[in-house]
Amino acid sequence: MAEYIAFLRAVNVGGRVFKMADLRRCLEDAGHRQVETYIQTGNVRFTTSARSREKVERKLEELLTAAAGFEVPAVLFDPAELKRLHDDVVRLPSPFGESEGHGRYLVLFKEADVPDPETSSAIEAWDRPGESAKVVGRSVHIWLGHPTMQADFFGAFKKVLAPGTNRNLKVVRALAERWTS
């Protein structure tokens, strides 16, 4: 059995409600096993007999879109990839020194949506007070030294970040503790 962690985009925001109990039931009814969710933002772990990530991702999106009544994009990581993502979080120092600032966020992407080298360079060259970012693998790590509402970064890279799904550091840490060995 293959194990995946799916980060669902735009679930339970802006009127796009999909209760996690309904999500779990939907996946179990479709034959997925060991289904677990974490908080209401669309984080789900499951096992499946299917091996192809692309097929699992596509079928998952089709299943959830049909059940929810709106598009549910999913970004899949296996437990080893989630562990590496967490390890990246730990090893990357805050550009604000000891203080984490107001927030640390990660935008997670499907392989096909990862920013290209030119865009990655532009992201990493971003130079606004209290805002910094780094592209690592299938993620963009973002540090903010002020509230998110005051950040220019997300607006400046809106188109590039749109296919990804955003999680804060606290959620990524919790998922790594729960779902990786």
Short mmCIF file of N, CA and C in Angstrom, two decimals:
data_model
loop_
_atom_site.label_atom_id
_atom_site.label_comp_id
_atom_site.label_asym_id
_atom_site.label_seq_id
_atom_site.Cartn_x
_atom_site.Cartn_y
_atom_site.Cartn_z
N MET A 1 0.84 -1.18 0.00
CA MET A 1 0.00 0.00 0.00
C MET A 1 0.88 1.25 0.00
N ALA A 2 0.53 2.19 -0.82
CA ALA A 2 1.23 3.47 -0.87
C ALA A 2 0.56 4.43 0.10
N GLU A 3 1.37 5.24 0.75
CA GLU A 3 0.85 6.22 1.72
C GLU A 3 1.11 7.63 1.18
N TYR A 4 0.09 8.48 1.30
CA TYR A 4 0.20 9.86 0.84
C TYR A 4 -0.38 10.82 1.87
N ILE A 5 0.15 12.01 1.84
CA ILE A 5 -0.41 13.14 2.56
C ILE A 5 -0.87 14.11 1.49
N ALA A 6 -2.15 14.45 1.51
CA ALA A 6 -2.70 15.38 0.53
C ALA A 6 -2.94 16.72 1.21
N PHE A 7 -2.42 17.76 0.59
CA PHE A 7 -2.69 19.13 1.01
C PHE A 7 -3.71 19.67 0.01
N LEU A 8 -4.93 19.89 0.47
CA LEU A 8 -6.00 20.34 -0.40
C LEU A 8 -6.00 21.86 -0.45
N ARG A 9 -6.20 22.41 -1.64
CA ARG A 9 -6.17 23.86 -1.82
C ARG A 9 -7.59 24.43 -1.74
N ALA A 10 -7.71 25.55 -1.02
CA ALA A 10 -8.94 26.34 -0.96
C ALA A 10 -10.13 25.55 -0.41
N VAL A 11 -9.88 24.77 0.63
CA VAL A 11 -10.96 24.05 1.29
C VAL A 11 -11.26 24.77 2.60
N ASN A 12 -12.54 24.97 2.85
CA ASN A 12 -13.03 25.64 4.06
C ASN A 12 -12.58 27.09 4.17
N VAL A 13 -12.52 27.75 3.03
CA VAL A 13 -12.29 29.19 2.95
C VAL A 13 -13.23 29.75 1.88
N GLY A 14 -13.63 30.97 2.05
CA GLY A 14 -14.45 31.64 1.04
C GLY A 14 -15.72 30.91 0.66
N GLY A 15 -16.37 30.26 1.62
CA GLY A 15 -17.62 29.56 1.35
C GLY A 15 -17.47 28.19 0.73
N ARG A 16 -16.25 27.73 0.55
CA ARG A 16 -15.99 26.40 -0.02
C ARG A 16 -15.83 25.40 1.12
N VAL A 17 -16.96 24.99 1.68
CA VAL A 17 -16.96 24.16 2.88
C VAL A 17 -16.99 22.67 2.52
N PHE A 18 -16.06 21.94 3.11
CA PHE A 18 -16.00 20.48 2.98
C PHE A 18 -15.59 19.96 4.36
N LYS A 19 -16.55 19.48 5.11
CA LYS A 19 -16.27 19.01 6.47
C LYS A 19 -15.32 17.82 6.41
N MET A 20 -14.39 17.81 7.35
CA MET A 20 -13.38 16.76 7.36
C MET A 20 -14.00 15.38 7.59
N ALA A 21 -15.07 15.29 8.35
CA ALA A 21 -15.75 14.00 8.54
C ALA A 21 -16.30 13.50 7.20
N ASP A 22 -16.85 14.41 6.39
CA ASP A 22 -17.35 14.04 5.07
C ASP A 22 -16.20 13.65 4.14
N LEU A 23 -15.10 14.35 4.26
CA LEU A 23 -13.92 14.03 3.46
C LEU A 23 -13.41 12.63 3.79
N ARG A 24 -13.29 12.33 5.08
CA ARG A 24 -12.82 10.99 5.48
C ARG A 24 -13.76 9.91 4.95
N ARG A 25 -15.06 10.11 5.13
CA ARG A 25 -16.05 9.13 4.68
C ARG A 25 -15.95 8.94 3.16
N CYS A 26 -15.81 10.02 2.44
CA CYS A 26 -15.70 9.98 0.98
C CYS A 26 -14.50 9.12 0.55
N LEU A 27 -13.36 9.35 1.18
CA LEU A 27 -12.16 8.59 0.83
C LEU A 27 -12.29 7.12 1.22
N GLU A 28 -12.84 6.86 2.40
CA GLU A 28 -13.02 5.47 2.83
C GLU A 28 -13.99 4.73 1.91
N ASP A 29 -15.08 5.40 1.53
CA ASP A 29 -16.05 4.78 0.62
C ASP A 29 -15.43 4.46 -0.74
N ALA A 30 -14.41 5.23 -1.13
CA ALA A 30 -13.73 5.00 -2.41
C ALA A 30 -12.61 3.96 -2.30
N GLY A 31 -12.44 3.38 -1.11
CA GLY A 31 -11.45 2.31 -0.95
C GLY A 31 -10.13 2.70 -0.33
N HIS A 32 -9.97 3.96 0.03
CA HIS A 32 -8.74 4.38 0.70
C HIS A 32 -8.79 3.89 2.15
N ARG A 33 -7.64 3.65 2.72
CA ARG A 33 -7.54 3.13 4.07
C ARG A 33 -6.73 4.06 4.95
N GLN A 34 -6.82 3.84 6.25
CA GLN A 34 -6.06 4.61 7.25
C GLN A 34 -6.20 6.11 7.01
N VAL A 35 -7.42 6.54 6.75
CA VAL A 35 -7.69 7.94 6.43
C VAL A 35 -7.72 8.76 7.72
N GLU A 36 -6.91 9.81 7.76
CA GLU A 36 -6.87 10.73 8.89
C GLU A 36 -6.84 12.15 8.35
N THR A 37 -7.46 13.07 9.07
CA THR A 37 -7.37 14.48 8.71
C THR A 37 -6.79 15.25 9.90
N TYR A 38 -6.29 16.43 9.60
CA TYR A 38 -5.76 17.30 10.64
C TYR A 38 -6.29 18.71 10.40
N ILE A 39 -6.94 19.25 11.34
CA ILE A 39 -7.65 20.53 11.34
C ILE A 39 -8.53 20.67 10.10
N GLN A 40 -9.15 21.81 9.94
CA GLN A 40 -10.16 21.98 8.90
C GLN A 40 -9.63 22.54 7.58
N THR A 41 -8.31 22.64 7.42
CA THR A 41 -7.77 23.29 6.22
C THR A 41 -7.43 22.33 5.09
N GLY A 42 -7.85 21.08 5.20
CA GLY A 42 -7.64 20.15 4.09
C GLY A 42 -6.30 19.46 4.11
N ASN A 43 -5.96 18.86 5.23
CA ASN A 43 -4.75 18.04 5.35
C ASN A 43 -5.23 16.62 5.62
N VAL A 44 -4.89 15.69 4.73
CA VAL A 44 -5.40 14.33 4.88
C VAL A 44 -4.32 13.31 4.55
N ARG A 45 -4.26 12.29 5.37
CA ARG A 45 -3.32 11.19 5.16
C ARG A 45 -4.15 9.96 4.84
N PHE A 46 -3.66 9.13 3.89
CA PHE A 46 -4.38 7.92 3.54
C PHE A 46 -3.43 6.93 2.88
N THR A 47 -3.87 5.68 2.82
CA THR A 47 -3.14 4.68 2.05
C THR A 47 -4.04 4.23 0.91
N THR A 48 -3.39 3.75 -0.15
CA THR A 48 -4.11 3.30 -1.34
C THR A 48 -3.32 2.19 -2.00
N SER A 49 -4.01 1.33 -2.71
CA SER A 49 -3.32 0.27 -3.44
C SER A 49 -2.74 0.80 -4.76
N ALA A 50 -3.20 1.95 -5.22
CA ALA A 50 -2.67 2.55 -6.45
C ALA A 50 -1.24 3.03 -6.19
N ARG A 51 -0.39 2.91 -7.19
CA ARG A 51 1.03 3.26 -7.02
C ARG A 51 1.42 4.56 -7.72
N SER A 52 0.77 4.91 -8.78
CA SER A 52 1.15 6.09 -9.56
C SER A 52 0.64 7.36 -8.87
N ARG A 53 1.57 8.21 -8.45
CA ARG A 53 1.19 9.47 -7.79
C ARG A 53 0.26 10.28 -8.68
N GLU A 54 0.57 10.37 -9.97
CA GLU A 54 -0.25 11.16 -10.88
C GLU A 54 -1.68 10.64 -10.93
N LYS A 55 -1.83 9.32 -11.01
CA LYS A 55 -3.17 8.73 -11.04
C LYS A 55 -3.89 8.93 -9.71
N VAL A 56 -3.19 8.73 -8.62
CA VAL A 56 -3.79 8.92 -7.30
C VAL A 56 -4.25 10.37 -7.15
N GLU A 57 -3.40 11.30 -7.54
CA GLU A 57 -3.71 12.72 -7.43
C GLU A 57 -4.93 13.07 -8.29
N ARG A 58 -4.94 12.61 -9.52
CA ARG A 58 -6.04 12.91 -10.44
C ARG A 58 -7.36 12.30 -9.93
N LYS A 59 -7.31 11.04 -9.53
CA LYS A 59 -8.52 10.36 -9.03
C LYS A 59 -9.02 11.02 -7.75
N LEU A 60 -8.10 11.40 -6.88
CA LEU A 60 -8.47 12.07 -5.63
C LEU A 60 -9.18 13.39 -5.93
N GLU A 61 -8.63 14.17 -6.84
CA GLU A 61 -9.24 15.45 -7.20
C GLU A 61 -10.63 15.25 -7.81
N GLU A 62 -10.77 14.26 -8.69
CA GLU A 62 -12.06 13.96 -9.30
C GLU A 62 -13.08 13.55 -8.23
N LEU A 63 -12.67 12.68 -7.34
CA LEU A 63 -13.54 12.19 -6.27
C LEU A 63 -14.00 13.33 -5.36
N LEU A 64 -13.04 14.13 -4.91
CA LEU A 64 -13.37 15.20 -3.96
C LEU A 64 -14.16 16.32 -4.63
N THR A 65 -13.85 16.61 -5.87
CA THR A 65 -14.61 17.64 -6.60
C THR A 65 -16.07 17.21 -6.74
N ALA A 66 -16.29 15.95 -7.07
CA ALA A 66 -17.67 15.44 -7.20
C ALA A 66 -18.39 15.49 -5.85
N ALA A 67 -17.71 15.12 -4.80
CA ALA A 67 -18.34 15.09 -3.47
C ALA A 67 -18.58 16.48 -2.90
N ALA A 68 -17.65 17.40 -3.14
CA ALA A 68 -17.74 18.74 -2.55
C ALA A 68 -18.62 19.68 -3.37
N GLY A 69 -18.69 19.45 -4.68
CA GLY A 69 -19.46 20.35 -5.53
C GLY A 69 -18.66 21.56 -5.99
N PHE A 70 -17.37 21.55 -5.76
CA PHE A 70 -16.45 22.58 -6.24
C PHE A 70 -15.09 21.94 -6.46
N GLU A 71 -14.25 22.60 -7.24
CA GLU A 71 -12.93 22.04 -7.56
C GLU A 71 -12.09 21.93 -6.29
N VAL A 72 -11.44 20.77 -6.11
CA VAL A 72 -10.58 20.53 -4.95
C VAL A 72 -9.21 20.07 -5.44
N PRO A 73 -8.32 21.02 -5.76
CA PRO A 73 -6.95 20.64 -6.14
C PRO A 73 -6.22 20.02 -4.95
N ALA A 74 -5.39 19.03 -5.24
CA ALA A 74 -4.65 18.33 -4.19
C ALA A 74 -3.16 18.27 -4.56
N VAL A 75 -2.32 18.53 -3.57
CA VAL A 75 -0.87 18.40 -3.72
C VAL A 75 -0.45 17.24 -2.83
N LEU A 76 0.09 16.19 -3.43
CA LEU A 76 0.45 14.99 -2.69
C LEU A 76 1.94 14.94 -2.35
N PHE A 77 2.21 14.52 -1.13
CA PHE A 77 3.55 14.21 -0.67
C PHE A 77 3.49 12.82 -0.07
N ASP A 78 4.56 12.05 -0.19
CA ASP A 78 4.61 10.81 0.57
C ASP A 78 5.30 11.14 1.91
N PRO A 79 5.27 10.23 2.88
CA PRO A 79 5.84 10.56 4.19
C PRO A 79 7.32 10.98 4.14
N ALA A 80 8.12 10.36 3.28
CA ALA A 80 9.53 10.75 3.19
C ALA A 80 9.67 12.18 2.67
N GLU A 81 8.82 12.57 1.71
CA GLU A 81 8.86 13.94 1.19
C GLU A 81 8.41 14.94 2.26
N LEU A 82 7.41 14.58 3.04
CA LEU A 82 6.97 15.46 4.13
C LEU A 82 8.08 15.61 5.16
N LYS A 83 8.79 14.54 5.44
CA LYS A 83 9.91 14.60 6.38
C LYS A 83 11.00 15.54 5.85
N ARG A 84 11.33 15.43 4.55
CA ARG A 84 12.34 16.33 3.95
C ARG A 84 11.86 17.78 4.00
N LEU A 85 10.58 18.00 3.75
CA LEU A 85 10.02 19.35 3.82
C LEU A 85 10.21 19.90 5.23
N HIS A 86 9.89 19.10 6.22
CA HIS A 86 10.06 19.53 7.61
C HIS A 86 11.54 19.77 7.91
N ASP A 87 12.41 18.89 7.45
CA ASP A 87 13.85 19.07 7.67
C ASP A 87 14.34 20.38 7.04
N ASP A 88 13.80 20.72 5.86
CA ASP A 88 14.14 22.00 5.24
C ASP A 88 13.70 23.17 6.12
N VAL A 89 12.51 23.05 6.69
CA VAL A 89 12.00 24.10 7.59
C VAL A 89 12.97 24.30 8.75
N VAL A 90 13.42 23.21 9.33
CA VAL A 90 14.31 23.26 10.49
C VAL A 90 15.67 23.85 10.13
N ARG A 91 16.21 23.49 8.98
CA ARG A 91 17.57 23.92 8.64
C ARG A 91 17.66 25.33 8.07
N LEU A 92 16.57 25.88 7.56
CA LEU A 92 16.61 27.22 6.99
C LEU A 92 16.47 28.27 8.09
N PRO A 93 17.51 29.06 8.30
CA PRO A 93 17.43 30.06 9.37
C PRO A 93 16.50 31.22 8.99
N SER A 94 15.90 31.79 10.00
CA SER A 94 15.06 32.96 9.77
C SER A 94 15.93 34.14 9.37
N PRO A 95 15.55 34.87 8.33
CA PRO A 95 16.31 36.06 7.95
C PRO A 95 16.15 37.19 8.98
N PHE A 96 15.28 37.00 9.95
CA PHE A 96 15.03 38.01 10.98
C PHE A 96 15.75 37.66 12.28
N GLY A 97 16.72 36.77 12.20
CA GLY A 97 17.47 36.38 13.39
C GLY A 97 16.69 35.39 14.23
N GLU A 98 16.86 35.51 15.53
CA GLU A 98 16.24 34.55 16.46
C GLU A 98 14.72 34.60 16.41
N SER A 99 14.17 35.75 16.14
CA SER A 99 12.72 35.91 16.10
C SER A 99 12.17 35.32 14.82
N GLU A 100 11.07 34.60 14.90
CA GLU A 100 10.41 34.06 13.72
C GLU A 100 9.59 35.14 13.03
N GLY A 101 9.50 36.34 13.63
CA GLY A 101 8.68 37.39 13.04
C GLY A 101 7.22 37.10 13.27
N HIS A 102 6.38 37.57 12.39
CA HIS A 102 4.94 37.35 12.52
C HIS A 102 4.49 36.05 11.90
N GLY A 103 5.27 35.50 11.00
CA GLY A 103 4.81 34.28 10.39
C GLY A 103 5.82 33.61 9.49
N ARG A 104 5.65 32.33 9.40
CA ARG A 104 6.44 31.52 8.49
C ARG A 104 5.45 30.64 7.76
N TYR A 105 5.50 30.71 6.45
CA TYR A 105 4.54 30.01 5.62
C TYR A 105 5.25 29.19 4.56
N LEU A 106 4.57 28.17 4.08
CA LEU A 106 5.07 27.37 2.98
C LEU A 106 3.98 27.26 1.94
N VAL A 107 4.34 27.50 0.70
CA VAL A 107 3.42 27.24 -0.41
C VAL A 107 3.93 25.96 -1.06
N LEU A 108 3.05 24.96 -1.15
CA LEU A 108 3.40 23.64 -1.64
C LEU A 108 2.83 23.44 -3.04
N PHE A 109 3.62 22.81 -3.91
CA PHE A 109 3.25 22.67 -5.32
C PHE A 109 3.28 21.23 -5.79
N LYS A 110 2.48 20.97 -6.83
CA LYS A 110 2.65 19.75 -7.61
C LYS A 110 3.94 19.93 -8.39
N GLU A 111 4.54 18.84 -8.81
CA GLU A 111 5.81 18.90 -9.55
C GLU A 111 5.73 19.82 -10.76
N ALA A 112 4.65 19.76 -11.51
CA ALA A 112 4.51 20.55 -12.74
C ALA A 112 4.34 22.05 -12.48
N ASP A 113 4.01 22.42 -11.25
CA ASP A 113 3.73 23.82 -10.93
C ASP A 113 4.85 24.54 -10.17
N VAL A 114 5.94 23.85 -9.92
CA VAL A 114 7.06 24.45 -9.20
C VAL A 114 7.58 25.65 -10.00
N PRO A 115 7.85 26.77 -9.33
CA PRO A 115 8.38 27.93 -10.06
C PRO A 115 9.65 27.58 -10.84
N ASP A 116 9.74 28.10 -12.06
CA ASP A 116 10.91 27.84 -12.90
C ASP A 116 12.12 28.59 -12.32
N PRO A 117 13.33 28.31 -12.80
CA PRO A 117 14.53 28.94 -12.23
C PRO A 117 14.50 30.48 -12.26
N GLU A 118 14.01 31.06 -13.32
CA GLU A 118 13.96 32.53 -13.40
C GLU A 118 13.01 33.09 -12.34
N THR A 119 11.85 32.48 -12.21
CA THR A 119 10.87 32.92 -11.21
C THR A 119 11.40 32.66 -9.80
N SER A 120 12.05 31.52 -9.61
CA SER A 120 12.64 31.22 -8.30
C SER A 120 13.66 32.28 -7.91
N SER A 121 14.47 32.71 -8.87
CA SER A 121 15.45 33.77 -8.60
C SER A 121 14.75 35.07 -8.21
N ALA A 122 13.66 35.40 -8.89
CA ALA A 122 12.91 36.62 -8.56
C ALA A 122 12.31 36.53 -7.17
N ILE A 123 11.80 35.36 -6.81
CA ILE A 123 11.24 35.15 -5.47
C ILE A 123 12.32 35.35 -4.42
N GLU A 124 13.48 34.74 -4.64
CA GLU A 124 14.55 34.82 -3.65
C GLU A 124 15.21 36.20 -3.60
N ALA A 125 15.07 36.97 -4.67
CA ALA A 125 15.63 38.33 -4.70
C ALA A 125 14.67 39.37 -4.12
N TRP A 126 13.47 38.95 -3.77
CA TRP A 126 12.46 39.86 -3.22
C TRP A 126 13.07 40.66 -2.07
N ASP A 127 12.95 41.96 -2.14
CA ASP A 127 13.61 42.83 -1.17
C ASP A 127 12.64 43.87 -0.62
N ARG A 128 11.83 43.44 0.32
CA ARG A 128 10.94 44.35 1.04
C ARG A 128 11.24 44.16 2.52
N PRO A 129 11.23 45.24 3.28
CA PRO A 129 11.48 45.09 4.72
C PRO A 129 10.49 44.10 5.36
N GLY A 130 11.04 43.18 6.11
CA GLY A 130 10.22 42.21 6.82
C GLY A 130 9.62 41.11 5.97
N GLU A 131 10.15 40.91 4.76
CA GLU A 131 9.64 39.85 3.89
C GLU A 131 10.80 39.16 3.19
N SER A 132 10.79 37.83 3.23
CA SER A 132 11.85 37.07 2.60
C SER A 132 11.28 35.72 2.16
N ALA A 133 11.87 35.13 1.12
CA ALA A 133 11.39 33.84 0.64
C ALA A 133 12.52 33.05 0.00
N LYS A 134 12.35 31.74 0.00
CA LYS A 134 13.33 30.84 -0.60
C LYS A 134 12.58 29.66 -1.21
N VAL A 135 12.97 29.28 -2.41
CA VAL A 135 12.37 28.13 -3.09
C VAL A 135 13.24 26.91 -2.80
N VAL A 136 12.60 25.85 -2.30
CA VAL A 136 13.30 24.60 -2.00
C VAL A 136 12.42 23.46 -2.49
N GLY A 137 12.89 22.76 -3.51
CA GLY A 137 12.12 21.63 -4.03
C GLY A 137 10.74 22.06 -4.50
N ARG A 138 9.71 21.43 -3.95
CA ARG A 138 8.33 21.72 -4.33
C ARG A 138 7.66 22.71 -3.38
N SER A 139 8.46 23.58 -2.78
CA SER A 139 7.89 24.53 -1.82
C SER A 139 8.58 25.89 -1.90
N VAL A 140 7.81 26.90 -1.52
CA VAL A 140 8.36 28.23 -1.33
C VAL A 140 8.21 28.52 0.16
N HIS A 141 9.34 28.79 0.81
CA HIS A 141 9.35 29.14 2.23
C HIS A 141 9.28 30.66 2.33
N ILE A 142 8.36 31.16 3.13
CA ILE A 142 8.13 32.60 3.23
C ILE A 142 8.21 33.02 4.70
N TRP A 143 9.01 34.05 4.97
CA TRP A 143 9.12 34.62 6.31
C TRP A 143 8.53 36.02 6.27
N LEU A 144 7.73 36.35 7.27
CA LEU A 144 7.17 37.68 7.38
C LEU A 144 7.50 38.26 8.75
N GLY A 145 7.99 39.47 8.75
CA GLY A 145 8.29 40.16 10.00
C GLY A 145 7.15 41.07 10.43
N HIS A 146 6.03 40.99 9.73
CA HIS A 146 4.85 41.79 10.04
C HIS A 146 3.61 40.98 9.67
N PRO A 147 2.42 41.45 10.03
CA PRO A 147 1.21 40.68 9.72
C PRO A 147 1.03 40.41 8.22
N THR A 148 0.45 39.28 7.90
CA THR A 148 0.23 38.85 6.53
C THR A 148 -0.50 39.91 5.71
N MET A 149 -1.48 40.55 6.31
CA MET A 149 -2.28 41.56 5.60
C MET A 149 -1.41 42.73 5.11
N GLN A 150 -0.26 42.93 5.74
CA GLN A 150 0.63 44.02 5.34
C GLN A 150 1.70 43.57 4.35
N ALA A 151 1.74 42.29 4.04
CA ALA A 151 2.78 41.74 3.18
C ALA A 151 2.49 42.02 1.71
N ASP A 152 3.50 42.49 0.99
CA ASP A 152 3.40 42.72 -0.44
C ASP A 152 3.74 41.46 -1.24
N PHE A 153 4.45 40.52 -0.63
CA PHE A 153 4.96 39.34 -1.31
C PHE A 153 3.85 38.55 -2.01
N PHE A 154 2.79 38.24 -1.28
CA PHE A 154 1.74 37.39 -1.84
C PHE A 154 1.08 38.04 -3.06
N GLY A 155 0.90 39.34 -3.03
CA GLY A 155 0.34 40.04 -4.19
C GLY A 155 1.29 40.08 -5.36
N ALA A 156 2.57 40.29 -5.07
CA ALA A 156 3.57 40.38 -6.13
C ALA A 156 3.73 39.06 -6.88
N PHE A 157 3.55 37.95 -6.19
CA PHE A 157 3.74 36.62 -6.79
C PHE A 157 2.44 35.83 -6.86
N LYS A 158 1.33 36.53 -6.86
CA LYS A 158 0.01 35.89 -6.83
C LYS A 158 -0.14 34.84 -7.93
N LYS A 159 0.20 35.19 -9.15
CA LYS A 159 0.03 34.27 -10.28
C LYS A 159 0.92 33.02 -10.13
N VAL A 160 2.13 33.22 -9.69
CA VAL A 160 3.09 32.11 -9.52
C VAL A 160 2.65 31.19 -8.38
N LEU A 161 2.14 31.77 -7.29
CA LEU A 161 1.77 30.99 -6.11
C LEU A 161 0.39 30.34 -6.24
N ALA A 162 -0.45 30.83 -7.16
CA ALA A 162 -1.84 30.39 -7.28
C ALA A 162 -2.04 28.88 -7.39
N PRO A 163 -1.21 28.14 -8.14
CA PRO A 163 -1.46 26.70 -8.22
C PRO A 163 -1.07 25.95 -6.94
N GLY A 164 -0.35 26.61 -6.05
CA GLY A 164 0.08 25.95 -4.82
C GLY A 164 -0.95 26.08 -3.72
N THR A 165 -0.63 25.48 -2.60
CA THR A 165 -1.49 25.60 -1.42
C THR A 165 -0.63 26.03 -0.24
N ASN A 166 -1.13 26.94 0.55
CA ASN A 166 -0.37 27.59 1.60
C ASN A 166 -0.64 26.93 2.96
N ARG A 167 0.43 26.70 3.72
CA ARG A 167 0.30 26.22 5.09
C ARG A 167 1.26 27.01 5.96
N ASN A 168 0.88 27.21 7.21
CA ASN A 168 1.81 27.88 8.12
C ASN A 168 2.75 26.85 8.73
N LEU A 169 3.81 27.35 9.31
CA LEU A 169 4.86 26.50 9.88
C LEU A 169 4.30 25.55 10.95
N LYS A 170 3.40 26.05 11.77
CA LYS A 170 2.84 25.23 12.86
C LYS A 170 2.15 23.98 12.31
N VAL A 171 1.41 24.12 11.22
CA VAL A 171 0.71 22.98 10.62
C VAL A 171 1.71 21.99 10.04
N VAL A 172 2.71 22.47 9.32
CA VAL A 172 3.70 21.57 8.71
C VAL A 172 4.44 20.80 9.80
N ARG A 173 4.81 21.47 10.87
CA ARG A 173 5.48 20.77 11.99
C ARG A 173 4.58 19.71 12.59
N ALA A 174 3.33 20.05 12.82
CA ALA A 174 2.39 19.09 13.42
C ALA A 174 2.20 17.87 12.52
N LEU A 175 2.06 18.09 11.22
CA LEU A 175 1.87 16.97 10.31
C LEU A 175 3.11 16.08 10.24
N ALA A 176 4.28 16.69 10.24
CA ALA A 176 5.51 15.89 10.22
C ALA A 176 5.62 15.04 11.48
N GLU A 177 5.25 15.61 12.62
CA GLU A 177 5.29 14.84 13.88
C GLU A 177 4.28 13.70 13.86
N ARG A 178 3.11 13.93 13.29
CA ARG A 178 2.05 12.93 13.28
C ARG A 178 2.25 11.85 12.21
N TRP A 179 2.69 12.25 11.01
CA TRP A 179 2.59 11.37 9.86
C TRP A 179 3.92 10.97 9.23
N THR A 180 5.04 11.22 9.90
CA THR A 180 6.31 10.69 9.40
C THR A 180 6.99 9.94 10.52
N SER A 181 7.87 9.02 10.13
CA SER A 181 8.55 8.24 11.17
C SER A 181 9.96 8.69 11.36
#
